[in-house]
Coordinates of C-alpha atoms and ligand atoms in Angstrom, one line a residue:
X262 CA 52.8 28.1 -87.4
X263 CA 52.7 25.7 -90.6
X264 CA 50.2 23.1 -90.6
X265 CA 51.5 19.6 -90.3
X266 CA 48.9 17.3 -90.2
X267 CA 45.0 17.4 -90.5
X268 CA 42.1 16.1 -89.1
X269 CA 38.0 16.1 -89.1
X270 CA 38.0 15.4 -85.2
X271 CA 41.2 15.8 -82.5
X272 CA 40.6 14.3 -79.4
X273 CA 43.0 15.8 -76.6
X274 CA 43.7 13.3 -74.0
X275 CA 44.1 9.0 -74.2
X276 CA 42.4 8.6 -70.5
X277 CA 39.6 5.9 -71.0
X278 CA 37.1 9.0 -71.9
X279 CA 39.3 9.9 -74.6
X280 CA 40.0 6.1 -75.8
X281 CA 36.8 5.6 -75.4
X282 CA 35.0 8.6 -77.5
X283 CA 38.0 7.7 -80.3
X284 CA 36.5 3.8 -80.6
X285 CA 33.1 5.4 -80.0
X286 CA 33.1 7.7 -83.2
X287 CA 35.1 4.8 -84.9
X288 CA 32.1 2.6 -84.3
X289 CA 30.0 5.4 -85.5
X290 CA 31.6 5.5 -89.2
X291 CA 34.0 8.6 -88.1
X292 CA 37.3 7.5 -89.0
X293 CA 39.2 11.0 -89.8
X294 CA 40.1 11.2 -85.8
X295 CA 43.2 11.6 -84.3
X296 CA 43.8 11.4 -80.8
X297 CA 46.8 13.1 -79.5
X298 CA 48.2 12.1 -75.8
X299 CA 51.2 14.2 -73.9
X300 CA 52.2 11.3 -72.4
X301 CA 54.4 8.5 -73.8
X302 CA 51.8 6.2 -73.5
X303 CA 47.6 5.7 -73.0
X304 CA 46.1 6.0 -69.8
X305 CA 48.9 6.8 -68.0
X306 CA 47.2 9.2 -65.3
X307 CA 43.8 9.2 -63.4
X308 CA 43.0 6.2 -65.8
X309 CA 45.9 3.8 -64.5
X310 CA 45.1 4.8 -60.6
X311 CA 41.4 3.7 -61.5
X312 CA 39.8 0.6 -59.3
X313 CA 38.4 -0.6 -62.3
X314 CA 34.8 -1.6 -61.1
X315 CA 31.5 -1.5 -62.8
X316 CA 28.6 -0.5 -61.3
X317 CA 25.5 -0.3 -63.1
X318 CA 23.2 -0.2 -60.6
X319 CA 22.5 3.5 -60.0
X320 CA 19.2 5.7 -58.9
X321 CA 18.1 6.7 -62.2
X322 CA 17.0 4.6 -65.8
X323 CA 19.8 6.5 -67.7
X324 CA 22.5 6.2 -66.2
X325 CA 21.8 2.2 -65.6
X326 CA 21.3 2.3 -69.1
X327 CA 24.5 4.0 -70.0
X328 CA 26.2 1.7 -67.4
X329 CA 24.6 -1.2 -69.2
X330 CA 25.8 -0.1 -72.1
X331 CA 29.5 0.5 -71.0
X332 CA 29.0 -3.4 -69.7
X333 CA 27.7 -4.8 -73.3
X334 CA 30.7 -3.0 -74.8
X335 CA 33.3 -4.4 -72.4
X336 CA 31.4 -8.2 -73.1
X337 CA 32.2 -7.6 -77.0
X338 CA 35.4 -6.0 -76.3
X339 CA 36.6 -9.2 -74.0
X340 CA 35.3 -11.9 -76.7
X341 CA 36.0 -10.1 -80.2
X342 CA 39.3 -7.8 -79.8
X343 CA 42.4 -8.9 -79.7
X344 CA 43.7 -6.6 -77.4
X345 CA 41.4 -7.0 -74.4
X346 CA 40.0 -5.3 -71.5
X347 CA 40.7 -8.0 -68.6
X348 CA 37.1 -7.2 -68.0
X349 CA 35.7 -10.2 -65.4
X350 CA 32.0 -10.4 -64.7
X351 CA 32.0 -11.9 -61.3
X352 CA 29.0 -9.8 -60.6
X353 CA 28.5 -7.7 -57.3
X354 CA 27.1 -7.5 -53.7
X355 CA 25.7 -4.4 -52.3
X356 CA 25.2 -4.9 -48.8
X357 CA 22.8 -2.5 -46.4
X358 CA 23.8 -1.9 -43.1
X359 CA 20.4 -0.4 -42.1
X360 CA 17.0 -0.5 -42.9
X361 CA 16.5 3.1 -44.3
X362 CA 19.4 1.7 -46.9
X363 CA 17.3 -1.5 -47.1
X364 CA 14.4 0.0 -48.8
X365 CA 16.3 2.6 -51.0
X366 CA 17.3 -1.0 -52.1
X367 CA 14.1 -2.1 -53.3
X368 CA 13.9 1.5 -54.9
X369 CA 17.2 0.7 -56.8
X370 CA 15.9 -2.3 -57.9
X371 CA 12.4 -0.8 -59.0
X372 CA 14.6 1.8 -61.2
X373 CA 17.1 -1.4 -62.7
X374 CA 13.7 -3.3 -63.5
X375 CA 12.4 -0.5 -65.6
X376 CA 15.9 0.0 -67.2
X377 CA 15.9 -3.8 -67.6
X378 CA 19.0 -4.8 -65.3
X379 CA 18.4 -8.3 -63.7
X380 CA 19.2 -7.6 -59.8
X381 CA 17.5 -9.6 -57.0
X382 CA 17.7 -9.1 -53.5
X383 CA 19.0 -12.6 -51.5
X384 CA 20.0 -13.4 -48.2
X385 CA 23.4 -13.6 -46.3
X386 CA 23.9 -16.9 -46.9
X387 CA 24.2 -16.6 -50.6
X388 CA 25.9 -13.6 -50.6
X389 CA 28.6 -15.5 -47.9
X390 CA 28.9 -18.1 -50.1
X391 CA 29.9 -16.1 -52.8
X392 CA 32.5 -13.8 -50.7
X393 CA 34.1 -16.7 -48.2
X394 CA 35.3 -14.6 -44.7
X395 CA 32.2 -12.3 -44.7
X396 CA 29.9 -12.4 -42.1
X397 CA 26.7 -10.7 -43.4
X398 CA 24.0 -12.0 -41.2
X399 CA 23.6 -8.6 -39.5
X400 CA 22.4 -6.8 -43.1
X401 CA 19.5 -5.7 -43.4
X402 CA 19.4 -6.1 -47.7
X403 CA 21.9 -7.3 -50.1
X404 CA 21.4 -6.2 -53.6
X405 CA 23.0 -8.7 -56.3
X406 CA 23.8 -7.8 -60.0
X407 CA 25.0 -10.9 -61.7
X408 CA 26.1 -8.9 -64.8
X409 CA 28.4 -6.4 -62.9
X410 CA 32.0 -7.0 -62.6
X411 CA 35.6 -5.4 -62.9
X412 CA 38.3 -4.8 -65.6
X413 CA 42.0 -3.4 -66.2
X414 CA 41.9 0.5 -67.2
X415 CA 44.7 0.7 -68.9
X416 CA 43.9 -2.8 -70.7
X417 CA 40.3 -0.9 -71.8
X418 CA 42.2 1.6 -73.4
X419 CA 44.3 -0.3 -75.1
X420 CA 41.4 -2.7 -76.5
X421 CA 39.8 0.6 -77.6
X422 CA 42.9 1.9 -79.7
X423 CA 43.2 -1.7 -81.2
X424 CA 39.7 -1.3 -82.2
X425 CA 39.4 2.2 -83.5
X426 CA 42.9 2.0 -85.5
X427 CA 41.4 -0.9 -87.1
X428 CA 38.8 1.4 -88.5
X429 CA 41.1 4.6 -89.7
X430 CA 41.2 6.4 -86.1
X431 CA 45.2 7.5 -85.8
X432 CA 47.1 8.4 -81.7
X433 CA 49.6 10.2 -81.0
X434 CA 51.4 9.7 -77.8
X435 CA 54.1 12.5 -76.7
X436 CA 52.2 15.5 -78.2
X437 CA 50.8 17.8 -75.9
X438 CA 47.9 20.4 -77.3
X439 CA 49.6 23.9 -76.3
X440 CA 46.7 25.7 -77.9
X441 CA 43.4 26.0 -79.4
X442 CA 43.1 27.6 -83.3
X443 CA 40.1 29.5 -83.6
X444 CA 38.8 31.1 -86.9
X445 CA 35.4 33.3 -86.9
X446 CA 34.8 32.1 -83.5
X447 CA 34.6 28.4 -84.4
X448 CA 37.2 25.6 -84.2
X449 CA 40.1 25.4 -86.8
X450 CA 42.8 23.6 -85.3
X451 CA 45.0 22.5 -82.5
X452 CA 48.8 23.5 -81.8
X453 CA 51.4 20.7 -80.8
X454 CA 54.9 21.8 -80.3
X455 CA 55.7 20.0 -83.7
X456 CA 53.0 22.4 -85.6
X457 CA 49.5 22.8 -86.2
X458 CA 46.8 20.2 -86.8
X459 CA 44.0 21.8 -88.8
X460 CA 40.5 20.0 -87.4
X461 CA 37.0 20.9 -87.2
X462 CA 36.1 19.1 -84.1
X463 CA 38.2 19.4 -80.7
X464 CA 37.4 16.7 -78.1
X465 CA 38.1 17.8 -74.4
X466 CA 38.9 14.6 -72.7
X467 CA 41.8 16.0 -70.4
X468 CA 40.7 14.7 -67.2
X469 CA 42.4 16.9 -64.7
X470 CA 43.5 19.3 -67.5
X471 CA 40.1 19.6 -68.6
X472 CA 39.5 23.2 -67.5
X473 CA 42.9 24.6 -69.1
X474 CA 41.9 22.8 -72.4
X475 CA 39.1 24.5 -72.4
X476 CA 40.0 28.0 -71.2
X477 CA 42.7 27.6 -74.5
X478 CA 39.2 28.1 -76.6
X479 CA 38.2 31.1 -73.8
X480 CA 35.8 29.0 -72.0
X481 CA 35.2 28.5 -68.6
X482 CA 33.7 25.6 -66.8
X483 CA 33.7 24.3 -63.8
X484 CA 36.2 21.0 -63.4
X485 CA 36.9 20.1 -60.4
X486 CA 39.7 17.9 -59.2
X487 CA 39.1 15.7 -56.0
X488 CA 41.5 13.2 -54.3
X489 CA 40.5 9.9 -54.2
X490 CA 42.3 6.7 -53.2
X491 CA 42.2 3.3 -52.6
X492 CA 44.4 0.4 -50.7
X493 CA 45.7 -3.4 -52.3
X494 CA 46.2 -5.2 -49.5
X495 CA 48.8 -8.6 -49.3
X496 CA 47.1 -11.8 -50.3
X497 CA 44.5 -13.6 -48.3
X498 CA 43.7 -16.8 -47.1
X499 CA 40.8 -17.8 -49.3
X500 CA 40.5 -14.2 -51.8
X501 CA 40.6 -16.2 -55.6
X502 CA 39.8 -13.4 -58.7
X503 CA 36.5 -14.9 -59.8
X504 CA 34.9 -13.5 -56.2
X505 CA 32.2 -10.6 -56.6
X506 CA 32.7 -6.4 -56.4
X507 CA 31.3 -5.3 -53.4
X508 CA 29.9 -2.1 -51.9
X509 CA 28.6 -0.9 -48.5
X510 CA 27.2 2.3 -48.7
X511 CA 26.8 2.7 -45.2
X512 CA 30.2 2.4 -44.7
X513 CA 30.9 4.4 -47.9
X514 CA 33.4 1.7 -48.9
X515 CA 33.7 -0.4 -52.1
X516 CA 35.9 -3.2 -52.7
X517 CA 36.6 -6.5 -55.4
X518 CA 39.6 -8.9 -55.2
X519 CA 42.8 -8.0 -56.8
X520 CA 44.0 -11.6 -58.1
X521 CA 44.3 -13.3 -54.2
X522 CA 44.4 -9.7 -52.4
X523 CA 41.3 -7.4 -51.2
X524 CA 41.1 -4.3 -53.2
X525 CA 39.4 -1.6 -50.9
X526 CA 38.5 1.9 -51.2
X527 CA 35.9 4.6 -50.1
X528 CA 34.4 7.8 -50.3
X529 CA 35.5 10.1 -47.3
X530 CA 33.4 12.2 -45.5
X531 CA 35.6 15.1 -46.1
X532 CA 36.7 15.7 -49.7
X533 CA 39.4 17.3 -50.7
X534 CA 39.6 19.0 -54.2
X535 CA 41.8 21.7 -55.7
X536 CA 41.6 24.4 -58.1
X537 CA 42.8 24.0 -61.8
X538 CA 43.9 27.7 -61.5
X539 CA 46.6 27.0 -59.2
X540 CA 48.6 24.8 -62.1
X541 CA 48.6 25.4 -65.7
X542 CA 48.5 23.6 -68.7
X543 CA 51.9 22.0 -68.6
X544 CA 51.9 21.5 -64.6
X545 CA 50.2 18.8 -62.9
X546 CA 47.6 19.1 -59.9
X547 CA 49.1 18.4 -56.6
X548 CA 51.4 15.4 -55.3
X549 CA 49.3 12.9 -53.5
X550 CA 50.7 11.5 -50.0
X551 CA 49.0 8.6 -48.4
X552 CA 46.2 10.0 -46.4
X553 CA 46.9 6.8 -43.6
X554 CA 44.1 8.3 -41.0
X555 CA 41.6 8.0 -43.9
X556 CA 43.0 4.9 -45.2
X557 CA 42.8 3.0 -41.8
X558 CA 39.1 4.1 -41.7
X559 CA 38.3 2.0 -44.6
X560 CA 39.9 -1.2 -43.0
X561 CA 37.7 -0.3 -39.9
X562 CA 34.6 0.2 -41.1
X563 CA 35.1 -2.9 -43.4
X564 CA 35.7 -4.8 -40.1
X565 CA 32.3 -5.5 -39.4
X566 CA 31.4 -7.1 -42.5
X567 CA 34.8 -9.3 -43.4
X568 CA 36.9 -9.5 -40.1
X569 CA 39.3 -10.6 -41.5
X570 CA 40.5 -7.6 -43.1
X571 CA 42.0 -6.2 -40.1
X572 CA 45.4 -7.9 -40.0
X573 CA 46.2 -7.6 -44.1
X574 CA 49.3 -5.4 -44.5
X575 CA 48.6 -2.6 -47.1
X576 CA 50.8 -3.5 -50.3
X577 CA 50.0 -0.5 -52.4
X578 CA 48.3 2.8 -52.1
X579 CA 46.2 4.2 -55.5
X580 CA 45.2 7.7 -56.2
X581 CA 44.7 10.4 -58.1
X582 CA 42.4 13.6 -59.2
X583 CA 39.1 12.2 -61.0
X584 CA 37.1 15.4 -62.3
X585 CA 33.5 16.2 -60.5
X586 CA 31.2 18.8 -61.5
X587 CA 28.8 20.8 -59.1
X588 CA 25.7 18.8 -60.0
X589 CA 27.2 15.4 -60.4
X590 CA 26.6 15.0 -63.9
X591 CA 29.1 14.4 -67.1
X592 CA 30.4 17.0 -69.7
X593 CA 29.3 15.6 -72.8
X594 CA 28.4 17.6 -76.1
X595 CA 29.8 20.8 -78.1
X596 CA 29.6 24.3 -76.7
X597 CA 27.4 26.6 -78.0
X598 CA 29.6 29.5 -77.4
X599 CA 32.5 28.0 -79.7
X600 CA 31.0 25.7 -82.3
X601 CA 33.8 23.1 -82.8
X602 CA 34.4 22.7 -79.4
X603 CA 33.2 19.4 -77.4
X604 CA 33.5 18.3 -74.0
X605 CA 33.8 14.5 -73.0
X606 CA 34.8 16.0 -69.3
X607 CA 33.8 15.7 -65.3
X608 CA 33.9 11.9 -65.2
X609 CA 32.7 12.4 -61.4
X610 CA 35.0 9.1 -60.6
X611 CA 33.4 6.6 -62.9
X612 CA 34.7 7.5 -66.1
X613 CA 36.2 3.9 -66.9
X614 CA 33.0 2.3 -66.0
X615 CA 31.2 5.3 -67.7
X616 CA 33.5 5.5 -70.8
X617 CA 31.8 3.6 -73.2
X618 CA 28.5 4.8 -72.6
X619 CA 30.2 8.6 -72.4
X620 CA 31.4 7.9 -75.7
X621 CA 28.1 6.6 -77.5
X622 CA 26.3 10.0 -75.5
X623 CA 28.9 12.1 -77.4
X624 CA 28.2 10.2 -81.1
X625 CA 24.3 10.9 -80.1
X626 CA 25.1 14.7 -79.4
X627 CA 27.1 15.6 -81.9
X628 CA 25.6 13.5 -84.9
X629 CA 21.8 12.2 -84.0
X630 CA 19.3 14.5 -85.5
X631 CA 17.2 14.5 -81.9
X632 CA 19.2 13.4 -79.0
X633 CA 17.7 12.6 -75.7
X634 CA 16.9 14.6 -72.8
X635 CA 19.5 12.8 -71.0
X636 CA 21.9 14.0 -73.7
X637 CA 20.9 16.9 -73.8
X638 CA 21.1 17.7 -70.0
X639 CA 25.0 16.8 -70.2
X640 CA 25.4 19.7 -72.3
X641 CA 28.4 22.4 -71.4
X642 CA 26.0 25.6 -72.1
X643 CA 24.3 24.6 -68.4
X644 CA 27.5 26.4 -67.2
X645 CA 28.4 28.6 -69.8
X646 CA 25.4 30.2 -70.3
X647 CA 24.6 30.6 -66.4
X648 CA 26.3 32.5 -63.6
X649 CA 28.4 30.3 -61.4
X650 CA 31.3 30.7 -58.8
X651 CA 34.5 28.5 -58.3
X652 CA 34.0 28.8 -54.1
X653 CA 30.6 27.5 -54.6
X654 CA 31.5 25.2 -57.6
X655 CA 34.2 23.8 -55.4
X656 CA 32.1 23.2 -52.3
X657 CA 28.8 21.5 -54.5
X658 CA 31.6 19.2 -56.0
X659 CA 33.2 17.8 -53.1
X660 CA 29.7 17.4 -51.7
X661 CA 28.5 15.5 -54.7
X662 CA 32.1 13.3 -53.9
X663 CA 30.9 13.0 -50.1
X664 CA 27.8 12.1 -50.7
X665 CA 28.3 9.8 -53.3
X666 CA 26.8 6.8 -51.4
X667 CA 23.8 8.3 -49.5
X668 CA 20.6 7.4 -50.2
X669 CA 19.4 8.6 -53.1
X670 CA 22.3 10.1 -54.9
Ligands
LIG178 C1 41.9 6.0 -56.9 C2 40.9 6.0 -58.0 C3 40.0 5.0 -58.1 C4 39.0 5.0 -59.2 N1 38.2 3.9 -59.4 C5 37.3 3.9 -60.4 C6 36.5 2.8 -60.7 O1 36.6 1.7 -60.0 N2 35.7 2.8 -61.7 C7 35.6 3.9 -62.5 O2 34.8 3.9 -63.5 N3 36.3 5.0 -62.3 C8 37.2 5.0 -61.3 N4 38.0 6.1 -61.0 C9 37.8 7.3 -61.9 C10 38.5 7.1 -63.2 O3 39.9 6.9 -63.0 C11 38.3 8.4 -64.0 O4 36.9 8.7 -64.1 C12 38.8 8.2 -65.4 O5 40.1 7.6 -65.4 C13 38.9 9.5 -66.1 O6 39.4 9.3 -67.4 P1 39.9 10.6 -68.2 O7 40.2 10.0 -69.6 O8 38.9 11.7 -68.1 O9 41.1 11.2 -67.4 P2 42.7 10.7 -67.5 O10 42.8 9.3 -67.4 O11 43.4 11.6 -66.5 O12 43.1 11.1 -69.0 C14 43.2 12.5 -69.4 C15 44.4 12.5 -70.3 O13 44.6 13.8 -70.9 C16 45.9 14.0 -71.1 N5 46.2 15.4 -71.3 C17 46.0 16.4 -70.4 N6 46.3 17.6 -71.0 C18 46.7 17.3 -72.3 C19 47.1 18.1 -73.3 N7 47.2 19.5 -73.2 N8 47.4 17.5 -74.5 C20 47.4 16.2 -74.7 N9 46.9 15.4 -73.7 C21 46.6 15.9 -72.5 C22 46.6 13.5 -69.8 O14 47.9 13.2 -70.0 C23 45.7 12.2 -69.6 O15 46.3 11.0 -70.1 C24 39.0 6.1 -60.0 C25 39.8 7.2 -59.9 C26 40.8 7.1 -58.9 C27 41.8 8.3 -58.7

């Protein structure tokens, strides 16, 4: 196949983890990168279903940090770029419903402390005043983070190609990767249907392809697709844009306005994933009908905390196939087993909040002297170079999806 193009670094995939690794390596001086995309345009699938919220309060320093990090990016990216991320920090409320979730509160905020978060605890009047129609006097702890806040997905993308073609970075939309060029064992290039791209560096950042990308270089890791979805109600009485993100972890929900509408969406008890074997490269995972049975759950179990909720019509339905891996954690960093070859995969459903910080991990793995523990843990060889099964993989994964809001995940 004749070369037609040529590249340090191809990035395969413009979700908001590939967008963001392209600005992140642009940021980092690497400007011989080229991102290719299949479809017409960026962020065009689990990216566009995306909520959009970002949490940075988590139960460990790093990933607050990388949240924080993410959240300083989006700041910059919503005052300096032209194109911009819509990113709004209203803030957010995290609401206990019991007093075991109460004090894994004060845990949460022992952990942001350290990492240097500002969060403070404060009482239901405050947090009413700041989301009219809830009634939160029955909480046992409600966890504020002023700096939190929400964003358009496919905006972020955007603001990230404006940024990194400023600096030399170059995407292609409508060119799938159809294969992998190795040489020696190490990376050499990419195929397209319009020819080969000669490259040292390939970027996994193929979301829900993420597996087949790899498997094109004869690796093998576990990516596991698992459905997730959200509801957009009609407008409110008294919802208004500037209101906080919420969560309530003992209800497994989380929720933000939508311009004057109530965005809500949850983590159900029982996950449902599927198995990247059963479509290929050029297929897609499976068609996603409205689950109403779990949909209706969320409006129920939000009941309790904003009453009103119960007689909003649903407008739109959201969802999609976010990657999860069997312990929870990101992709991030080059395989040992093919030099050349880098994940940015397993986003675990917070890869637009995540992207940014996913991004500077990936600059720190592949081009910092001694990266971080942290880093280093994200590393693909913890599945490459260890036995593992997909019947198990697919099991820890949807646990690590249902059990995404209990105490101490
Ligand atoms: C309903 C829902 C709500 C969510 N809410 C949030 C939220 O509030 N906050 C948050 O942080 N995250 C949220 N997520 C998760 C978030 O959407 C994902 O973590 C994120 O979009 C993953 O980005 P990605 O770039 O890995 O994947 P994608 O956006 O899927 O991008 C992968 C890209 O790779 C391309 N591709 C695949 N194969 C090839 C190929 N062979 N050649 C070229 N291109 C290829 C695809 O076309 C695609 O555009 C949500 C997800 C869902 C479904």
């Amino acid at each position: 196949m004749a070369i037609v193009d040529t590249a340090e670094i191809v990035i395969v995939g413009g979700g908001a983890i590939g967008a963001g690794v392209a600005y992140s390596l642009a940021e980092a001086g690497k400007s011989e990168v080229l991102l290719l995309e299949k479809e017409p345009q960026l962020a065009a699938v689990t990216t566009a279903q995306a909520a959009g919220l970002v949490g940075q309060v988590r139960s460990d320093v790093e990933r607050v940090r990388l949240a924080m990090w993410s959240v300083k990016t989006f700041s910059e990216l919503q005052k300096t770029a032209e194109a911009k991320p819509a990113w709004r920090q209203v803030g957010s409320l995290r609401i206990a419903g019991s007093r075991a979730r109460a004090e894994e509160f004060e845990r949460l905020k022992a952990t942001c402390d350290e990492a240097g978060l500002e969060v403070e605890l404060i009482d239901a009047q405050e947090a009413e005043r700041r989301w009219p129609g809830m009634t939160l006097t029955g909480a046992e702890a409600i966890l504020w983070c002023p700096t939190d806040g929400y964003l358009q997905p496919a905006d972020l993308a955007m603001a990230y190609q404006h940024q990194a073609r400023q600096k030399g970075v170059r995407f292609k939309t409508g060119t799938p990767v159809t294969d992998i060029v190795l040489r020696n064992g190490r990376v050499a290039g990419v195929r397209t249907p319009a020819g080969e791209i000669a490259c040292e560096t390939v970027i996994d950042a193929a979301g829900a392809h993420g597996w087949h990308v790899a498997r094109l270089a004869g690796l093998d890791l576990p990516i596991v697709p698992v459905r997730h979805e959200y509801v957009i109600t009609v407008p409110a009485e008294g919802i208004r844009p500037e209101q906080p993100c919420f969560r309530v972890p003992d209800a497994t929900l989380y929720g933000r306005p939508d311009v004057n509408a109530l965005l809500l969406g949850g983590w159900e008890p029982a996950a449902l994933s599927c198995d990247p074997r059963d479509y290929g490269l050029a297929g897609e995972p499976p068609p996603i009908a409205e689950d109403w049975p779990v949909l209706a759950n969320f409006a129920e179990f939000m009941a309790p905390y904003y009453p009103p909720v119960g007689s909003l019509g649903v407008r739109h339905v959201f969802s999609g196939w976010p990657t999860f891996t069997p312990d929870g954690r990101f992709i991030v960093g080059e395989s040992r087993r093919v030099p050349g070859f880098v994940f940015a995969a397993g986003c675990n459903a917070h890869g637009v909040s995540g992207s940014a910080g996913i991004g500077r991990h990936l600059v720190e793995a592949l081009f910092e002297q001694n990266p971080s523990d942290y880093v280093k843990s994200l590393s693909p060889d913890r599945f490459t170079e260890n036995a593992w099964d997909w019947a198990d993989a697919r099991t820890k994964a949807q646990a690590v999806y249902e059990t995404y809001y209990h105490i101490g995940h």
